[in-house]
Coordinates of C-alpha atoms (C1' of nucleotides) in Angstrom, one line a residue:
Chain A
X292 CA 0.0 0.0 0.0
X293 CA 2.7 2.6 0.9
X294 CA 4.0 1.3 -2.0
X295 CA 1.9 3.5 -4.1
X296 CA 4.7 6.8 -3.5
X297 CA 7.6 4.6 -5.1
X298 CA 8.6 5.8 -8.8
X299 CA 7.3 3.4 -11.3
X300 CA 11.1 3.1 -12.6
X301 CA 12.5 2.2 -8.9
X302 CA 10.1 -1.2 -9.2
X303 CA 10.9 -1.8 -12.5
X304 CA 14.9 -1.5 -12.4
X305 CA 14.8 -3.8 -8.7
X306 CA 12.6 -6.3 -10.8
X307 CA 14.6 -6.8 -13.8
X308 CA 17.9 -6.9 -11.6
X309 CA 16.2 -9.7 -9.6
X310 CA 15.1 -11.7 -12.1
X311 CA 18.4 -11.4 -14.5
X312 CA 20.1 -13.0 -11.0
X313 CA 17.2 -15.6 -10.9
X314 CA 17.9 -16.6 -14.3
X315 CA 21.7 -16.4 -13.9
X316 CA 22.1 -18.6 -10.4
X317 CA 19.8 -21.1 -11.9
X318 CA 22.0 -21.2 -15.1
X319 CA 25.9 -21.3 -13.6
X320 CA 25.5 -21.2 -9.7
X321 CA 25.4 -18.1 -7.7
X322 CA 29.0 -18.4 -7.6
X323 CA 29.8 -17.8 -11.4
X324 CA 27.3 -14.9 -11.2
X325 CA 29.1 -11.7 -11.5
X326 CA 27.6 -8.0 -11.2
X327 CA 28.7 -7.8 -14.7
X328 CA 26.2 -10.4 -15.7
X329 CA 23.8 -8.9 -14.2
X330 CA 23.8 -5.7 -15.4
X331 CA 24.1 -7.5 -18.8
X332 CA 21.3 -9.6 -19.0
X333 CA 18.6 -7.2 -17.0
X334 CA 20.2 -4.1 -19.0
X335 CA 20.9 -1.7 -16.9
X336 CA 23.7 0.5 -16.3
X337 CA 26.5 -0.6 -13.6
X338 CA 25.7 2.6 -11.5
X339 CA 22.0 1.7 -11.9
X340 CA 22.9 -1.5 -10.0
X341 CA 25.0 0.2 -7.3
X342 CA 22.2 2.3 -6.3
X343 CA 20.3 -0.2 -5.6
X344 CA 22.5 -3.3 -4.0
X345 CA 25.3 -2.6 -2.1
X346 CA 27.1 -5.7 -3.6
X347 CA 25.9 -9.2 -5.5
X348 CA 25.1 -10.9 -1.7
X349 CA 23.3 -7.9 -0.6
X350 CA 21.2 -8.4 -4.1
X351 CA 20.7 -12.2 -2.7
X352 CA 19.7 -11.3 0.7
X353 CA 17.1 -9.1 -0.9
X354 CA 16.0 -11.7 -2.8
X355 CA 15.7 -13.9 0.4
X356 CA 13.9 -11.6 2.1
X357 CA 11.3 -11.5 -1.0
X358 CA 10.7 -15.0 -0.6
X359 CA 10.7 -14.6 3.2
X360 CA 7.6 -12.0 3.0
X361 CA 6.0 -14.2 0.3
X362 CA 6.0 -17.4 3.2
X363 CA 4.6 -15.0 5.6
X364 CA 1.6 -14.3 3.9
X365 CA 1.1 -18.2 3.2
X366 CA 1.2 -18.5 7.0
X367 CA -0.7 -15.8 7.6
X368 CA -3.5 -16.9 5.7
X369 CA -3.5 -20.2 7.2
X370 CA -3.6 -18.7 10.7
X371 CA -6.9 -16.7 9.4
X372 CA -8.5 -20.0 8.0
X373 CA -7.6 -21.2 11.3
X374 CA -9.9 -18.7 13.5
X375 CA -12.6 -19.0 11.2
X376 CA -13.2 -22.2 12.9
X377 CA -12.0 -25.2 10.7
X378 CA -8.6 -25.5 13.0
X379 CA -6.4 -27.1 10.3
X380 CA -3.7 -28.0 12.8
X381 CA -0.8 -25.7 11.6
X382 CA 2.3 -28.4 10.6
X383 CA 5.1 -25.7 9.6
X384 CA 7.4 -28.3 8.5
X385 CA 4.8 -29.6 5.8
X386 CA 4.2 -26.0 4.9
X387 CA 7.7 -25.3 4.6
X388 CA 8.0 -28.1 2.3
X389 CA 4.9 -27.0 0.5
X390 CA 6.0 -23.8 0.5
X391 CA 9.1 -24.1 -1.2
X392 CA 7.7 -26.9 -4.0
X393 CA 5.7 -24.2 -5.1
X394 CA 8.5 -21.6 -5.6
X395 CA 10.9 -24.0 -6.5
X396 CA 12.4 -21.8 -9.0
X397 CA 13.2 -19.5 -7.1
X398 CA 14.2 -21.6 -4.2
X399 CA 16.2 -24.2 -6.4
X400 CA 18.7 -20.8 -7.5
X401 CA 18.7 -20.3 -3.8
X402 CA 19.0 -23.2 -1.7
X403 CA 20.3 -25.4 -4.4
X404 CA 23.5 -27.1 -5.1
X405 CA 23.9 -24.0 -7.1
X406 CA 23.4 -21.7 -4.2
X407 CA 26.5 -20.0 -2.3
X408 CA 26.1 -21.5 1.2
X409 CA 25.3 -17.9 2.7
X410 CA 21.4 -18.2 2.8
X411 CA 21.7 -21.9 3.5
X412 CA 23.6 -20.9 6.9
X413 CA 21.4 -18.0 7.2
X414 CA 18.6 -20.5 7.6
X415 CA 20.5 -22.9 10.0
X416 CA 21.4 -20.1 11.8
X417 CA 17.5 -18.4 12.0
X418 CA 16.5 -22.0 12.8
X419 CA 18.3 -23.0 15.3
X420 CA 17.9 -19.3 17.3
X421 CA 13.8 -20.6 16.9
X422 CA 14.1 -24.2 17.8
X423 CA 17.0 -23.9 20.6
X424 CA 15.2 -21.6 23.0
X425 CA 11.7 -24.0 22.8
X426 CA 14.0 -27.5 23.0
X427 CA 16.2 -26.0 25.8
X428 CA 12.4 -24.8 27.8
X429 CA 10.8 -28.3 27.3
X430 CA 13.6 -29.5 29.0
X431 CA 14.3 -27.4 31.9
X432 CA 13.2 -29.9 34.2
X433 CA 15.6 -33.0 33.7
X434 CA 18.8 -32.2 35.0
X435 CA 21.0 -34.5 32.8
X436 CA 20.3 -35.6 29.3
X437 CA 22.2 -38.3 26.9
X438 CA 22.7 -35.5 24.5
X439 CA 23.5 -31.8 25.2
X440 CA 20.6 -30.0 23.9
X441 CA 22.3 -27.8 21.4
X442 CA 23.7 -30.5 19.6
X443 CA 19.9 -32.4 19.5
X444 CA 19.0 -28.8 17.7
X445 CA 21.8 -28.5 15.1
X446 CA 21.4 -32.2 14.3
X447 CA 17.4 -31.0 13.7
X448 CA 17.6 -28.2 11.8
X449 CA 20.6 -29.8 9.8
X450 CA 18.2 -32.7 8.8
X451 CA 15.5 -30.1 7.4
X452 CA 18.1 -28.1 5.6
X453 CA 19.6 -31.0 4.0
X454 CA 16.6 -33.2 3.3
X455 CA 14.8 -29.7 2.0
X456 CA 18.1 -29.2 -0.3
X457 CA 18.0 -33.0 -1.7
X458 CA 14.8 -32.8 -2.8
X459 CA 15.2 -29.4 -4.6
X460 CA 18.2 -30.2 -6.1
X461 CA 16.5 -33.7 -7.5
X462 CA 13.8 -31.7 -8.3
X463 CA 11.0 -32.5 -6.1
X464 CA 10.5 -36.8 -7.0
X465 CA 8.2 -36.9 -4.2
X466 CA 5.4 -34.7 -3.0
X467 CA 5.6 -32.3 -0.1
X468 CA 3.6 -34.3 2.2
X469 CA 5.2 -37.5 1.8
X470 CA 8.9 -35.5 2.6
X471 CA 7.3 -34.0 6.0
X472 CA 6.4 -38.0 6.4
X473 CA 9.9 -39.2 5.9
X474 CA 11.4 -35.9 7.7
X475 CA 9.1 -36.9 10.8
X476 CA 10.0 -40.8 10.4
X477 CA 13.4 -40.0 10.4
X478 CA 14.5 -37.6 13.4
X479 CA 11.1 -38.2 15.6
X480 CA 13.0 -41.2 17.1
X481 CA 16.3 -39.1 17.5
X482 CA 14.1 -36.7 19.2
X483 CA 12.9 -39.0 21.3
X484 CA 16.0 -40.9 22.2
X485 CA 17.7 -37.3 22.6
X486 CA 15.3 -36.2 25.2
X487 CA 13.0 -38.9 26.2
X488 CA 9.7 -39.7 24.7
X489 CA 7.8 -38.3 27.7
X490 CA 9.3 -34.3 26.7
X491 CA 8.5 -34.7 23.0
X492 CA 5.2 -35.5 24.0
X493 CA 5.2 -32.7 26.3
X494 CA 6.9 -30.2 24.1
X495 CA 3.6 -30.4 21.8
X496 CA 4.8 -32.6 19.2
X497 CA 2.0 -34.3 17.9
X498 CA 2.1 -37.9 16.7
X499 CA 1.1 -37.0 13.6
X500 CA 3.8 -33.9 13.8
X501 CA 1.3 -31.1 14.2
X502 CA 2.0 -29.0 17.1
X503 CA 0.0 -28.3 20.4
X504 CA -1.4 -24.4 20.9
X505 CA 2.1 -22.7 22.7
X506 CA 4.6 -23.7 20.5
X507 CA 2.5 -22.7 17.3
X508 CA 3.2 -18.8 18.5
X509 CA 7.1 -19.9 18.2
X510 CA 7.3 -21.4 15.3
X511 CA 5.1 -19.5 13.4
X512 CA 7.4 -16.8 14.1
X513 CA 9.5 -18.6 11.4
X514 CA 11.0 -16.5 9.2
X515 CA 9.0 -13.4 10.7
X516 CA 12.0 -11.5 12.5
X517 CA 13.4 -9.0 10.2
X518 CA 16.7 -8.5 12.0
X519 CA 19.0 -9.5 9.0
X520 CA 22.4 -11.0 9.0
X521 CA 25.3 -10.3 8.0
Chain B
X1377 CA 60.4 -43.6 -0.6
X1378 CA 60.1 -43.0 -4.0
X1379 CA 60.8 -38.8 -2.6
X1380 CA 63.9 -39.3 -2.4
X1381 CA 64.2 -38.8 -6.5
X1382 CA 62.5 -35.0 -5.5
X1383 CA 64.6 -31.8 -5.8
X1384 CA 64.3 -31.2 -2.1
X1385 CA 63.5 -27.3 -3.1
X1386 CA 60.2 -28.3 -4.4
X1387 CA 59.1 -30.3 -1.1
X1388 CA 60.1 -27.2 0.8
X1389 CA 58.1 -24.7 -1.7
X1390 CA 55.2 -27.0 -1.5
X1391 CA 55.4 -26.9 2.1
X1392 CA 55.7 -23.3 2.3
X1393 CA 52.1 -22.6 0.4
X1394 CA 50.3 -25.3 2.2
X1395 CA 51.4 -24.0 5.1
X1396 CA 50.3 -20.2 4.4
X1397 CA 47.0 -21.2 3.3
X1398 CA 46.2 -23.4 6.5
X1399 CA 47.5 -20.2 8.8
X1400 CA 45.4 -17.9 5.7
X1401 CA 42.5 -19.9 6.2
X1402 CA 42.1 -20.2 10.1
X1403 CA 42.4 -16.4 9.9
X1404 CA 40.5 -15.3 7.6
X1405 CA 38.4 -18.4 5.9
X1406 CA 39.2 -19.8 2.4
X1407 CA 37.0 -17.6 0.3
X1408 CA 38.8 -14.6 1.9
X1409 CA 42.4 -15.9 1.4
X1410 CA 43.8 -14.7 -2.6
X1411 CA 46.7 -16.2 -4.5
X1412 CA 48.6 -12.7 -3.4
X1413 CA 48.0 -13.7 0.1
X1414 CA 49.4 -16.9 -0.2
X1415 CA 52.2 -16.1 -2.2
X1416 CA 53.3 -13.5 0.0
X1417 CA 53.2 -14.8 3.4
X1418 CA 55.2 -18.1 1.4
X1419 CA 57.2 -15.7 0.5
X1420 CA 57.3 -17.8 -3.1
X1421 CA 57.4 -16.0 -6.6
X1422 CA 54.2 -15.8 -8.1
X1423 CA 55.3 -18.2 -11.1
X1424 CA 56.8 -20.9 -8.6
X1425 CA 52.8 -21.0 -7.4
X1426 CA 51.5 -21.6 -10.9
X1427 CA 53.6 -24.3 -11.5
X1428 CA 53.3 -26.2 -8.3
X1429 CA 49.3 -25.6 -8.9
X1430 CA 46.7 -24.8 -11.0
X1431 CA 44.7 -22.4 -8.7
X1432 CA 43.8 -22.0 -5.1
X1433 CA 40.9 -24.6 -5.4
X1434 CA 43.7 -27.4 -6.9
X1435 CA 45.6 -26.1 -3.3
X1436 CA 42.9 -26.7 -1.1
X1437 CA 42.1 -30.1 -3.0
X1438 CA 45.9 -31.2 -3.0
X1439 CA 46.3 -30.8 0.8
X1440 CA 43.1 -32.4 1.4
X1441 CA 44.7 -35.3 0.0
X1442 CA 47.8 -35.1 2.4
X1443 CA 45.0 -34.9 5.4
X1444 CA 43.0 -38.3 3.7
X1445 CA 46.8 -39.9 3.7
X1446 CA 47.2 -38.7 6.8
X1447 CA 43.6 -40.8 8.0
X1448 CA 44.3 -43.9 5.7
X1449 CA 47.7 -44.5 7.3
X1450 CA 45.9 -44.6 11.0
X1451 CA 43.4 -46.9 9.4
X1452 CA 46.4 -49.6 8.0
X1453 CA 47.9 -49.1 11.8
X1454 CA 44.9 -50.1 13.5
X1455 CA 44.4 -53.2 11.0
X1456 CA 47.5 -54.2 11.4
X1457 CA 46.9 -54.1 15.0
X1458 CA 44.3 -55.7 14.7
X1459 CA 45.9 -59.2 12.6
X1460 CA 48.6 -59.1 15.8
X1461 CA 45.3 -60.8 17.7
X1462 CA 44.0 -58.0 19.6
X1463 CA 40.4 -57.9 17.4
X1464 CA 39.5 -54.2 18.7
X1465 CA 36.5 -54.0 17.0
X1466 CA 36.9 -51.0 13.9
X1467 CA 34.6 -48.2 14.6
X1468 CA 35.0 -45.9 11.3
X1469 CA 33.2 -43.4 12.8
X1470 CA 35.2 -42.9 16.3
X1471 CA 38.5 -43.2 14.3
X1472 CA 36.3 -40.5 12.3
X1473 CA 36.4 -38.2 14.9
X1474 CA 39.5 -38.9 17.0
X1475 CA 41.8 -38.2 13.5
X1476 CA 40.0 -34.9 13.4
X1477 CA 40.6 -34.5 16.2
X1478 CA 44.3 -35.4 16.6
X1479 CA 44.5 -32.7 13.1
X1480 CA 42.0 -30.2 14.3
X1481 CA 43.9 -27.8 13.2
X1482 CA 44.3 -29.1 9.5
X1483 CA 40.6 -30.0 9.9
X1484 CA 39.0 -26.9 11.2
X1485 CA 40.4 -24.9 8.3
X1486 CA 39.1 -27.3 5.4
X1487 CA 35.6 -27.9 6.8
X1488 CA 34.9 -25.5 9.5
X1489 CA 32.6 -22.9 9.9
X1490 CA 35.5 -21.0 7.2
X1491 CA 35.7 -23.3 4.7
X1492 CA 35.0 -23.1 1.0
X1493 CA 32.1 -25.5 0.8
X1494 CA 33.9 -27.4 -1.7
X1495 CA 35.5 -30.0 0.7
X1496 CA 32.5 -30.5 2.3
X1497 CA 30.6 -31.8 -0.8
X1498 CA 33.3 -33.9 -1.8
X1499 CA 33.3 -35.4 1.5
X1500 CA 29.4 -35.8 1.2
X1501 CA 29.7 -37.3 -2.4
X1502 CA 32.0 -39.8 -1.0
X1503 CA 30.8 -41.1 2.1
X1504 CA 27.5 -41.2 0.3
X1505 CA 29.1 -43.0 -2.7
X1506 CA 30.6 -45.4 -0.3
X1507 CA 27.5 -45.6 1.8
X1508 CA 24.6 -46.3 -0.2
X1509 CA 25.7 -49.4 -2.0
X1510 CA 25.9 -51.3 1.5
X1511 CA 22.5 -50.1 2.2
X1512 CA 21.4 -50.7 -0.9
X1513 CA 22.8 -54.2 -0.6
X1514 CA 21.3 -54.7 2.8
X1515 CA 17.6 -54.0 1.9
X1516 CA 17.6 -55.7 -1.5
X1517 CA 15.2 -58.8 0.0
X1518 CA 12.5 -56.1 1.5
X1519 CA 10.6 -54.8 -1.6
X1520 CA 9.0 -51.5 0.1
X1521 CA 10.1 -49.1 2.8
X1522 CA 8.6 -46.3 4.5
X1523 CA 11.9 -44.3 3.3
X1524 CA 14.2 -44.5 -0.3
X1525 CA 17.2 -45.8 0.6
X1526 CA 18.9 -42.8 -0.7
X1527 CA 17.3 -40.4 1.3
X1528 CA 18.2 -42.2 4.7
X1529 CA 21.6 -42.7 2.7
X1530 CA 22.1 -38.5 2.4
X1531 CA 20.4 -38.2 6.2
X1532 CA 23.2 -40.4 7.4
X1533 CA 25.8 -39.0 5.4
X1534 CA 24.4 -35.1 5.9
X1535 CA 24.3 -36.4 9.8
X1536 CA 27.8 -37.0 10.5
X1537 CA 29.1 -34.3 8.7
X1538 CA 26.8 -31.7 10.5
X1539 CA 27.9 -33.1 13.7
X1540 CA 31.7 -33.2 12.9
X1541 CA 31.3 -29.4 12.0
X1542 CA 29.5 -28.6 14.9
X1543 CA 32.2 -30.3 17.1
X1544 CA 35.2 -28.5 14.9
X1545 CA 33.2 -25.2 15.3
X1546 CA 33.5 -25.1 18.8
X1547 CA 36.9 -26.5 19.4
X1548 CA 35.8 -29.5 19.9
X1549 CA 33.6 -29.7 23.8
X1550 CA 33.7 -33.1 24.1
X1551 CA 35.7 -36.5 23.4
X1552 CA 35.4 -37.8 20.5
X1553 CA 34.1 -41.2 22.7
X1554 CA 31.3 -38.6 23.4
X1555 CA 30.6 -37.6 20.0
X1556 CA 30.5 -40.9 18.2
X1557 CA 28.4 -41.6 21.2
X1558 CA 26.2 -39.1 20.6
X1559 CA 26.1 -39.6 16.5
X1560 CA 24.9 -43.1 17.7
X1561 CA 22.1 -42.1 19.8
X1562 CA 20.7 -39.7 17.5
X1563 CA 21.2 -41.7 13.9
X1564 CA 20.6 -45.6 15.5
X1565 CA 16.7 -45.0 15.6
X1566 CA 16.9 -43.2 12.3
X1567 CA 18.1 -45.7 10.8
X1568 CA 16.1 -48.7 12.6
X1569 CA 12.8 -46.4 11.9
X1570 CA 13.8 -46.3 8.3
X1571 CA 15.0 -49.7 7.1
X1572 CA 13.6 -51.9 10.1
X1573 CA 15.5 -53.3 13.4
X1574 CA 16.4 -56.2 11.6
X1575 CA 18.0 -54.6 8.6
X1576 CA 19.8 -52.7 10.5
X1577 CA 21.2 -55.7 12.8
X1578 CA 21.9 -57.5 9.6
X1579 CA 23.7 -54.7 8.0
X1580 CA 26.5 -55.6 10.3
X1581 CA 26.2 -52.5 12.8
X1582 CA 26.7 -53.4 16.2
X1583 CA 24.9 -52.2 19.1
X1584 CA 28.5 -50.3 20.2
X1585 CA 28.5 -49.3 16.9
X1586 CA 31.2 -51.6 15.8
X1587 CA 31.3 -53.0 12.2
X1588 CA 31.1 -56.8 11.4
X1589 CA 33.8 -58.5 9.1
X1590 CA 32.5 -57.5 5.5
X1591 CA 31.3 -54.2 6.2
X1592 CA 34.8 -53.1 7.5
X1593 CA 36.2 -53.5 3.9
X1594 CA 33.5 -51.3 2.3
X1595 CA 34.1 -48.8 5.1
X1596 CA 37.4 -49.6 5.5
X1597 CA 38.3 -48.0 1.6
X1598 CA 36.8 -44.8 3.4
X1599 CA 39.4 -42.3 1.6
X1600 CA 41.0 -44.5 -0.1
X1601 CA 40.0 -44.3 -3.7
X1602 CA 42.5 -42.0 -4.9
X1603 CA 40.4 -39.8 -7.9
X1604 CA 39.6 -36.7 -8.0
X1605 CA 36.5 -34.7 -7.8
X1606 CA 35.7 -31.2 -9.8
Chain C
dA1189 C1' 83.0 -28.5 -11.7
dT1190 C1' 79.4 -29.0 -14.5
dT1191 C1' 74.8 -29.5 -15.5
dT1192 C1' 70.0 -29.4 -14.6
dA1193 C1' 66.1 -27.3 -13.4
dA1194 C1' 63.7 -24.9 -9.5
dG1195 C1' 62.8 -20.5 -8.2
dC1196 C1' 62.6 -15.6 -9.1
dG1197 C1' 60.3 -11.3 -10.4
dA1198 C1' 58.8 -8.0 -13.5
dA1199 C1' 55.7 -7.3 -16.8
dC1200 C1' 51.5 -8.5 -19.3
dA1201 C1' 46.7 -8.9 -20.7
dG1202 C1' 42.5 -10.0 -19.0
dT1203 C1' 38.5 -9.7 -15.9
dG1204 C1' 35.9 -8.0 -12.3
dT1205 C1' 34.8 -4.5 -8.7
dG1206 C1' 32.8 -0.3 -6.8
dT1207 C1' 32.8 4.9 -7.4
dT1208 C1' 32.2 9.3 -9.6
dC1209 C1' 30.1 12.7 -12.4
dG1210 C1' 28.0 15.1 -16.2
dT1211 C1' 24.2 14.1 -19.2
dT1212 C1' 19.7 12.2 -20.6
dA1213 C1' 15.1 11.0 -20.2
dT1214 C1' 11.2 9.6 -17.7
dG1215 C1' 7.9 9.7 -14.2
dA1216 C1' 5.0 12.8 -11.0
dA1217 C1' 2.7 17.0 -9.9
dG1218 C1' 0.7 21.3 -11.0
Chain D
dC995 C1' 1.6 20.8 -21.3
dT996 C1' 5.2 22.5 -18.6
dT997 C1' 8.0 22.1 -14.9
dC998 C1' 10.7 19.8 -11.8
dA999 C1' 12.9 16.1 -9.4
dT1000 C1' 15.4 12.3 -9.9
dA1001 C1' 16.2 7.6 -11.8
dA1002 C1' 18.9 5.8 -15.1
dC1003 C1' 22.8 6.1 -18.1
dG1004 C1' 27.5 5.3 -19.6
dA1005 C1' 32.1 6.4 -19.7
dA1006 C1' 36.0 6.7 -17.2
dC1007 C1' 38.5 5.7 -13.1
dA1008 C1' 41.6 3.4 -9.5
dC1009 C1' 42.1 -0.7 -7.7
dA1010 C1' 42.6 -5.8 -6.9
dC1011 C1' 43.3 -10.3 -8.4
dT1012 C1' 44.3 -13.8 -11.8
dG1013 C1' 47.1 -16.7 -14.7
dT1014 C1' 51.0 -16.5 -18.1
dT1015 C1' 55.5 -15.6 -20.1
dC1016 C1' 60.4 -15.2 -20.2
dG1017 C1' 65.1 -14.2 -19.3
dC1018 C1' 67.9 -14.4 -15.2
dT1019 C1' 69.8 -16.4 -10.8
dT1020 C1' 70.8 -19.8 -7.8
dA1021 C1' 70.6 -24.1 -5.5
dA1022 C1' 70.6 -29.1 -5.9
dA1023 C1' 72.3 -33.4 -7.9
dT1024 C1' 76.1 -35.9 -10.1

DNA sequence: ATTTAAGCGAACAGTGTGTTCGTTATGAAG
DNA sequence: CTTCATAACGAACACACTGTTCGCTTAAAT
């Protein structure tokens, strides 16, 4: 809406630098990108470019942060279905996965075997700042565990990230629901020999890996901070 | 043996720039380290660099190879140790961790938190090249599984590595004892959930995690094929 | 002592980066 | 339609890094 007081040309130079990288990363790898390239394929002069990205990463953050908002609203909307009554049972790890099947362009040039590793450790590290403080609450109570919890965490959010990578990069040979089954059927029993069946339970993991009312506030945060990195 | 044919001023040069670039690296991380870097703090010609090696990438890769040398020769040690009569049961996966260990130094420049991702997806390719075949093997009797074989095989092999990083990261917390204890814990059920107890008994991995007779050769090639990735 | 070749270092063309600045042209507002 | 602000242009710049070449020097092997 406040977006009505930008100058048409702002929009259109930011969208034809966006999708010349798009195009690019998909083609050669983010690596192989270079400003040059760019400014080549969306045709626009270099100082166009620098006066609108600092640098090539600061273009791929920006990007990020696109495809951020656009998960946002996905959520959003499901929270609103949600208090209209039909309680759908928010699952953010299908969504995710659903999430990204349907911008897998853009999330193949991002996340892909293509991709710099920057956003992919941007993620790990958003993640983990989400799951750690939830894992490390549940489990307040037991004094000593098998497994410190930090590590149970990075082994989690590792196991998304790379399963969610695999399937991009074989481009998507099963459907979104049947990854969130074989995510849930893989580290649900390292969850629960990490921390004890008992705590999973009780940290609102559902059997059928919904999640219980409290923790739905957490994770739906995903992806909702705008702090950036970097 | 055969070295002692070798001008002895091209082992020393060689050892100069592998040298810079593990103290570049720890520094500053691989992407940040140039050919100028490494040159000067060598204190080698530029041309003496080219034609010891190609670019910094065929650097990185070449002293890889010194560190997988490095690993195989503590492998041959232990089996011969183990024909003497003492049977001490191969663990690939403790020997994993205490060699990167006894080399963090080495190890924490290639494929910590610094690292070019390069070393880490040639590691990946590997283990997972080694990897599935045996699991592959092991399931051929049982005609459906909840999970493809290659997606436990990338969990596994995306697993470990996470884990190894993580412990590298943060100079290393814990024993490795603790680690490959922990990589147990957390991958055991995993595995059990996704090919079945019995596969998994079958498959020749002990409850402590030791390997039965045939599975030790497959593992036991673990760095040992000698080609090249790129 | 002689020979071999490793190492040196200066110079090079090539590519990419990020900045500057005067000019052009295109949207927005009246 | 005119005016005005400013986005975009593009050429030029200094800089950094790469990978190669070549004649010279120097250290190793014999």
């Amino acid at each position: 809406m406040r977006a009505k007081k930008e100058d048409r040309r702002i929009n259109r130079t930011r969208k034809l630098i966006l999708e010349a990288l798009m195009s690019l990363i998909i083609e050669r790898g983010y690596e192989n990108v270079t400003v040059q390239d760019i400014i080549d394929r969306a045709d626009v002069g270099r100082s166009t470019f620098y006066a609108h990205f600092r640098d090539k990463d600061e273009l791929l953050i920006s990007w990020f942060e696109h495809l951020r908002t656009l998960f946002e609203q996905q959520q959003q909307e499901l929270l609103d279905a949600r208090k209209t009554g039909k309680e759908p049972g928010l699952n953010i790890v299908l969504d995710l996965f659903r999430h990204t099947g349907n911008h897998h362009r853009l999330y193949k040039a991002v996340a892909g075997r293509q991709s710099g590793e920057m956003i992919l450790k941007y993620l790990h590290r958003y993640l983990t700042g989400l799951l750690l403080p939830i894992l490390e609450d549940a489990v307040k109570k037991r004094p000593s565990l098998p497994i410190p919890v930090e590590v149970t965490t990075h082994h989690l959010v590792s196991s998304l990230l790379s399963l969610m990578t695999w399937w991009l990069d074989r481009n998507m040979p099963y459907p979104p629901e049947k990854m969130e089954g074989m995510f849930r059927t893989l580290v649900r029993p390292s969850l629960e020999a990490a921390l004890g069946k008992d705590i999973v339970q009780d940290a609102g993991i559902t059997e059928d890996g919904g999640l219980k009312n409290e923790e739905v506030v957490g994770f739906y945060s995903l992806f909702a901070d705008p702090s950036c990195c970097r």
